[in-house]
Amino acid sequence: MAILALAAILLQFTTLVFAQVSLPNPSYLPPNASWGAVPSSGGSPNPQWTVLLGNSLYFYEAQRSGRLPSTKRVSWRNDSALNDGRDSDLDLSGGYYDAGTVYPPDYLKCTFPLSFTLMSACWGALDYGKGYDMTSQTPYLDDMLRWGLDWLIKAHPSNDTLYVQVADPDYDNAYWGGDQNIPSNRPSYQVNDTNPGTDVAAAASAAFAACSILYSNSTSYNATNSSIPFSRASLQNGTYSATLLSHARSLWTFANEHNDTLYQDSVPAAEDTYPSSDYKDDLAFAALWMAWATNDVVLYNQTQRMWSEYELGGASGGLDGVFNWDGKTPGIPVLATQIGSVMEEQWQGDYDLSAWQKLAESYLDGVVDGDGRARTTDGGLLYYDGDSDEASLNPALNAAMLMTRYAPMASSPQKKWSYQSYANSQLDYVLGDNPMKVPYIVGMNPNSPQNPHSALASGGDDISHLDTVPAQEAYVLYGAVVGGPDAHDKFWDIRSDWPETEVALDYTAPLLTLAAAHAMNDTSDPFYTTLQAGAYAKPKYHPCDAVFDCTPSLSRTGKIVMGVCLGVTGLVIAGLTAYWLYLNLGNRFPTYDGVNRA
Ligand SMILES: *[C@@H]1O[C@H](CO)[C@@H](O)[C@H](O)[C@H]1NC(C)=O
Ligand SMILES: *[C@@H]1O[C@H](CO)[C@@H](O)[C@H](O)[C@H]1NC(C)=O
Ligand SMILES: *[C@@H]1O[C@H](CO)[C@@H](O)[C@H](O)[C@H]1NC(C)=O
Ligand SMILES: *[C@@H]1O[C@H](CO)[C@@H](O)[C@H](O)[C@H]1NC(C)=O
Ligand SMILES: *[C@@H]1O[C@H](CO)[C@@H](O)[C@H](O)[C@H]1NC(C)=O
Ligand SMILES: *[C@@H]1O[C@H](CO)[C@@H](O)[C@H](O)[C@H]1NC(C)=O
Ligand SMILES: *[C@@H]1O[C@H](CO)[C@@H](O)[C@H](O)[C@H]1NC(C)=O
Ligand SMILES: *[C@@H]1O[C@H](CO)[C@@H](O)[C@H](O)[C@H]1NC(C)=O
Ligand SMILES: *[C@@H]1O[C@H](CO)[C@@H](O)[C@H](O)[C@H]1NC(C)=O
Ligand SMILES: *[C@@H]1O[C@H](CO)[C@@H](O)[C@H](O)[C@H]1NC(C)=O
Ligand SMILES: *[C@@H]1O[C@H](CO)[C@@H](O)[C@H](O)[C@H]1NC(C)=O
């Protein structure tokens, strides 16, 4: 009897846990890194791309916060931060830890980049969902999305309240260690009617809207034009979609009621984590997602007006920047072209699709041609001085993601080819076709980074000896994209060097989409299967970035030689400058009355 009762309870519990696409049995687990050095026999789906997609999803499971289900695959993770939200009389446990951690200080949960990550994952699963289906990863995609979306639902307890951060980035008391001793002082921060945040509300609304389209069981999203990337992963659930859409609507209204605020002005704790540089791009981007999710051609049309009124393509550099958690602008014309094309028949094409197409192409051409701020390193990585100085791979992967998606919609075969090949070159770089011969994803190949900046995976708890305690990371953080190499394509693989080795939710996000696209359509292996153990050699000296100072460690003789050279050069420069001043000064400079006496 007792056993039957227990069985009944267990059964109930299991139904609760599996209230979604059921997980495969046996589970997908990442093979060890040596597997990535063995070329596969190809086929569709290609087994190597399958593993890359599977591992990318697995990374998110390793980042989970809260009470973990009995079905967890990451055996070394434990329940953690179960009291989140208590200070607000709310259950804010669950969700994902944002990154790896001493800097940005971790075990934080941050709504702004989380929303971007979820939006990005759902966008990719709308386009290349077949890639998830073909590789049997759809149940894990469902699981990954729900773990984030269910938390985001809890973080939005009423129409005008959105929790935007849990835990304070206290640099003085930064914590480095496992998931069982996370400091318990974890305040939760909200935006609301009196202290709003347009950007974060719009971003969360975009995530909910994008994911509601993915989950929707309505046939109105079935694409009819096969040249547009659109094949949703098979996880439709009308009830869940409706829940997501109601949160999207509510946050969209909230964002529009307070349509000109930055959330860090309301929540100063966000100033040190993910401050937003503008709210306009977030509003316009969310408008597109809302238009699609609610089948509203008028709103879609209005986005064009928002684009001009907000001068998003203007001199402020909106269309010359990176696409990431903070900058949504480059995604707007790409998404607008896609929606306009997918909905063309239903919406009767009563809008200017070609205007969006022109904008999208002017942006993507700028990236390919290296106009404006974009350039490529000698090794071939897309690089933006400033943005790429920390986590250099992120701008490149996001650009590759936009280009891969846009290529089939390009206005000419030449452009289509140009975008697709540029996107492939960036992805190949990330997968090991780079001067270091490092596939910058943990656990994919013997040359993958061994020292991701991850407190969870490192197994260490000595904040002053990150690199040596322990010597080898305790756990392999499969599927984590690390920050990336420096502007000279160099990568040192040092655990404390967060600009190069940090991991984060948004770093791996574009890889989900790219891996799904390739799993769907690429029978040949990812680049790294050609790389054998030992291909990577640590460069000399050390990095020159926010962690390491830039003086090369020179020998004593080197220093003396350098000192002498500097001294001589200095004298020469001083002499020439004096001579130039003697010749030019007084002639060139306007005097107090503004008359140039030259
Ligand atoms: C659909 O999603 C809802 C909400 O998460 C869940 O309760 C239900 O079991 C799901 N239905 C199916 C058939 O998976
Ligand atoms: C990796 O897995 C292969 C089998 O897939 C096994 O032969 C090999 O010993 C494993 N290597 C390590 C280091 O665990
Ligand atoms: C989870 O708990 C186990 C057992 O106490 C421990 O060995 C492991 O390191 C913990 N994991 C993390 C990420 O701290
Ligand atoms: C509204 O948000 C601000 C900023 O987070 C917070 O200080 C204030 O207490 C909130 N108001 C209410 C009624 O919770
Ligand atoms: C349209 O989409 C729905 C929901 O995803 C699916 O059940 C249906 O089979 C699709 N119809 C066609 C014609 O593709
Ligand atoms: C979509 O899901 C809802 C809620 O589960 C259901 O009422 C409706 O009949 C479904 N529609 C279709 C077309 O399957
Ligand atoms: C919350 O917003 C939704 C739609 O945005 C609306 O239908 C509902 O009435 C609102 N609830 C309250 C309590 O204002
Ligand atoms: C922002 O809100 C103000 C006041 O409600 C309104 O006049 C303005 O049109 C709104 N701007 C946009 C772009 O929606
Ligand atoms: C979209 O905007 C254009 C120009 O503003 C207008 O001609 C057209 O009728 C609008 N279409 C819809 C569906 O609102
Ligand atoms: C499909 O979309 C492409 C790219 O936007 C477009 O060139 C083509 O005319 C569309 N075909 C149909 C039948 O609508
Ligand atoms: C990609 O793969 C899908 C599914 O196998 C197929 O329908 C589609 O035509 C392929 N697209 C390209 C560009 O190869």
mmCIF file of C-alpha atoms in Angstrom, residues 327-441:
data_model
loop_
_atom_site.group_PDB
_atom_site.id
_atom_site.type_symbol
_atom_site.label_atom_id
_atom_site.label_comp_id
_atom_site.label_asym_id
_atom_site.label_seq_id
_atom_site.Cartn_x
_atom_site.Cartn_y
_atom_site.Cartn_z
ATOM 1 C CA GLY A 327 22.980 47.132 -28.923
ATOM 2 C CA LYS A 328 19.912 45.851 -30.755
ATOM 3 C CA THR A 329 20.051 48.296 -33.680
ATOM 4 C CA PRO A 330 21.812 46.040 -36.246
ATOM 5 C CA GLY A 331 19.223 43.329 -35.598
ATOM 6 C CA ILE A 332 16.294 45.599 -36.458
ATOM 7 C CA PRO A 333 16.578 45.726 -40.282
ATOM 8 C CA VAL A 334 17.445 42.015 -40.411
ATOM 9 C CA LEU A 335 14.435 41.016 -38.318
ATOM 10 C CA ALA A 336 12.192 43.482 -40.159
ATOM 11 C CA THR A 337 13.173 41.996 -43.515
ATOM 12 C CA GLN A 338 12.570 38.487 -42.243
ATOM 13 C CA ILE A 339 9.165 39.258 -40.722
ATOM 14 C CA GLY A 340 8.096 41.255 -43.758
ATOM 15 C CA SER A 341 9.022 38.357 -46.038
ATOM 16 C CA VAL A 342 7.498 35.609 -43.909
ATOM 17 C CA MET A 343 4.256 37.548 -43.468
ATOM 18 C CA GLU A 344 4.154 38.966 -46.980
ATOM 19 C CA GLU A 345 1.175 36.935 -48.136
ATOM 20 C CA GLN A 346 -0.892 37.367 -44.995
ATOM 21 C CA TRP A 347 -0.117 41.034 -44.649
ATOM 22 C CA GLN A 348 -0.588 41.665 -48.349
ATOM 23 C CA GLY A 349 2.768 43.399 -48.503
ATOM 24 C CA ASP A 350 1.303 46.773 -47.534
ATOM 25 C CA TYR A 351 4.644 48.081 -46.303
ATOM 26 C CA ASP A 352 8.077 48.990 -47.539
ATOM 27 C CA LEU A 353 10.143 45.833 -47.315
ATOM 28 C CA SER A 354 12.856 47.094 -49.627
ATOM 29 C CA ALA A 355 13.696 49.979 -47.287
ATOM 30 C CA TRP A 356 14.525 47.491 -44.532
ATOM 31 C CA GLN A 357 16.436 45.342 -46.979
ATOM 32 C CA LYS A 358 18.592 48.326 -47.990
ATOM 33 C CA LEU A 359 19.357 49.126 -44.368
ATOM 34 C CA ALA A 360 20.209 45.531 -43.564
ATOM 35 C CA GLU A 361 22.539 45.335 -46.538
ATOM 36 C CA SER A 362 24.221 48.641 -45.843
ATOM 37 C CA TYR A 363 25.015 47.354 -42.355
ATOM 38 C CA LEU A 364 26.184 43.915 -43.451
ATOM 39 C CA ASP A 365 28.199 45.308 -46.378
ATOM 40 C CA GLY A 366 29.885 47.654 -43.918
ATOM 41 C CA VAL A 367 30.938 44.700 -41.806
ATOM 42 C CA VAL A 368 32.176 42.666 -44.773
ATOM 43 C CA ASP A 369 34.027 45.596 -46.347
ATOM 44 C CA GLY A 370 35.526 46.775 -43.081
ATOM 45 C CA ASP A 371 33.990 50.246 -43.379
ATOM 46 C CA GLY A 372 33.435 52.333 -40.314
ATOM 47 C CA ARG A 373 34.322 50.764 -37.023
ATOM 48 C CA ALA A 374 34.522 47.197 -38.236
ATOM 49 C CA ARG A 375 37.883 45.705 -39.164
ATOM 50 C CA THR A 376 39.407 42.274 -39.214
ATOM 51 C CA THR A 377 42.485 41.156 -37.332
ATOM 52 C CA ASP A 378 45.446 39.732 -39.234
ATOM 53 C CA GLY A 379 44.113 36.298 -38.388
ATOM 54 C CA GLY A 380 40.678 37.179 -39.815
ATOM 55 C CA LEU A 381 38.515 37.950 -36.778
ATOM 56 C CA LEU A 382 35.934 40.735 -37.063
ATOM 57 C CA TYR A 383 37.097 43.288 -34.512
ATOM 58 C CA TYR A 384 35.674 46.524 -33.100
ATOM 59 C CA ASP A 385 38.209 48.521 -31.143
ATOM 60 C CA GLY A 386 36.659 49.018 -27.730
ATOM 61 C CA ASP A 387 33.809 46.521 -27.931
ATOM 62 C CA SER A 388 36.074 43.627 -28.865
ATOM 63 C CA ASP A 389 38.796 44.370 -26.327
ATOM 64 C CA GLU A 390 36.942 42.157 -23.893
ATOM 65 C CA ALA A 391 35.187 39.039 -25.222
ATOM 66 C CA SER A 392 36.366 39.530 -28.804
ATOM 67 C CA LEU A 393 34.414 36.576 -30.161
ATOM 68 C CA ASN A 394 31.006 37.923 -29.228
ATOM 69 C CA PRO A 395 30.678 40.699 -31.831
ATOM 70 C CA ALA A 396 31.997 38.323 -34.506
ATOM 71 C CA LEU A 397 29.629 35.480 -33.631
ATOM 72 C CA ASN A 398 26.634 37.790 -33.458
ATOM 73 C CA ALA A 399 27.507 39.262 -36.857
ATOM 74 C CA ALA A 400 27.914 35.751 -38.283
ATOM 75 C CA MET A 401 24.515 34.858 -36.895
ATOM 76 C CA LEU A 402 22.809 37.883 -38.473
ATOM 77 C CA MET A 403 24.536 37.261 -41.812
ATOM 78 C CA THR A 404 23.746 33.565 -41.968
ATOM 79 C CA ARG A 405 20.111 34.369 -41.356
ATOM 80 C CA TYR A 406 19.984 37.274 -43.781
ATOM 81 C CA ALA A 407 21.963 35.711 -46.660
ATOM 82 C CA PRO A 408 19.034 33.859 -48.288
ATOM 83 C CA MET A 409 17.043 37.130 -48.337
ATOM 84 C CA ALA A 410 19.813 39.169 -49.970
ATOM 85 C CA SER A 411 18.967 41.282 -53.019
ATOM 86 C CA SER A 412 21.570 39.678 -55.280
ATOM 87 C CA PRO A 413 23.385 36.342 -55.580
ATOM 88 C CA GLN A 414 26.707 38.160 -55.039
ATOM 89 C CA LYS A 415 25.553 39.577 -51.710
ATOM 90 C CA LYS A 416 24.112 36.255 -50.685
ATOM 91 C CA TRP A 417 27.463 34.619 -51.361
ATOM 92 C CA SER A 418 29.390 37.412 -49.677
ATOM 93 C CA TYR A 419 27.348 37.236 -46.444
ATOM 94 C CA GLN A 420 27.362 33.485 -46.241
ATOM 95 C CA SER A 421 31.084 33.187 -46.824
ATOM 96 C CA TYR A 422 31.907 35.974 -44.383
ATOM 97 C CA ALA A 423 29.689 34.354 -41.756
ATOM 98 C CA ASN A 424 31.405 31.024 -42.345
ATOM 99 C CA SER A 425 34.838 32.613 -42.028
ATOM 100 C CA GLN A 426 33.925 34.016 -38.607
ATOM 101 C CA LEU A 427 32.433 30.769 -37.393
ATOM 102 C CA ASP A 428 35.450 28.840 -38.696
ATOM 103 C CA TYR A 429 37.724 31.213 -36.799
ATOM 104 C CA VAL A 430 35.844 30.492 -33.587
ATOM 105 C CA LEU A 431 35.986 26.766 -34.317
ATOM 106 C CA GLY A 432 39.775 26.709 -34.593
ATOM 107 C CA ASP A 433 40.691 28.200 -37.977
ATOM 108 C CA ASN A 434 42.802 30.858 -36.272
ATOM 109 C CA PRO A 435 46.515 31.512 -35.626
ATOM 110 C CA MET A 436 46.333 29.868 -32.180
ATOM 111 C CA LYS A 437 44.629 26.747 -33.553
ATOM 112 C CA VAL A 438 42.205 26.938 -30.644
ATOM 113 C CA PRO A 439 38.520 26.091 -30.986
ATOM 114 C CA TYR A 440 37.235 28.655 -28.499
ATOM 115 C CA ILE A 441 34.567 26.407 -27.032
#
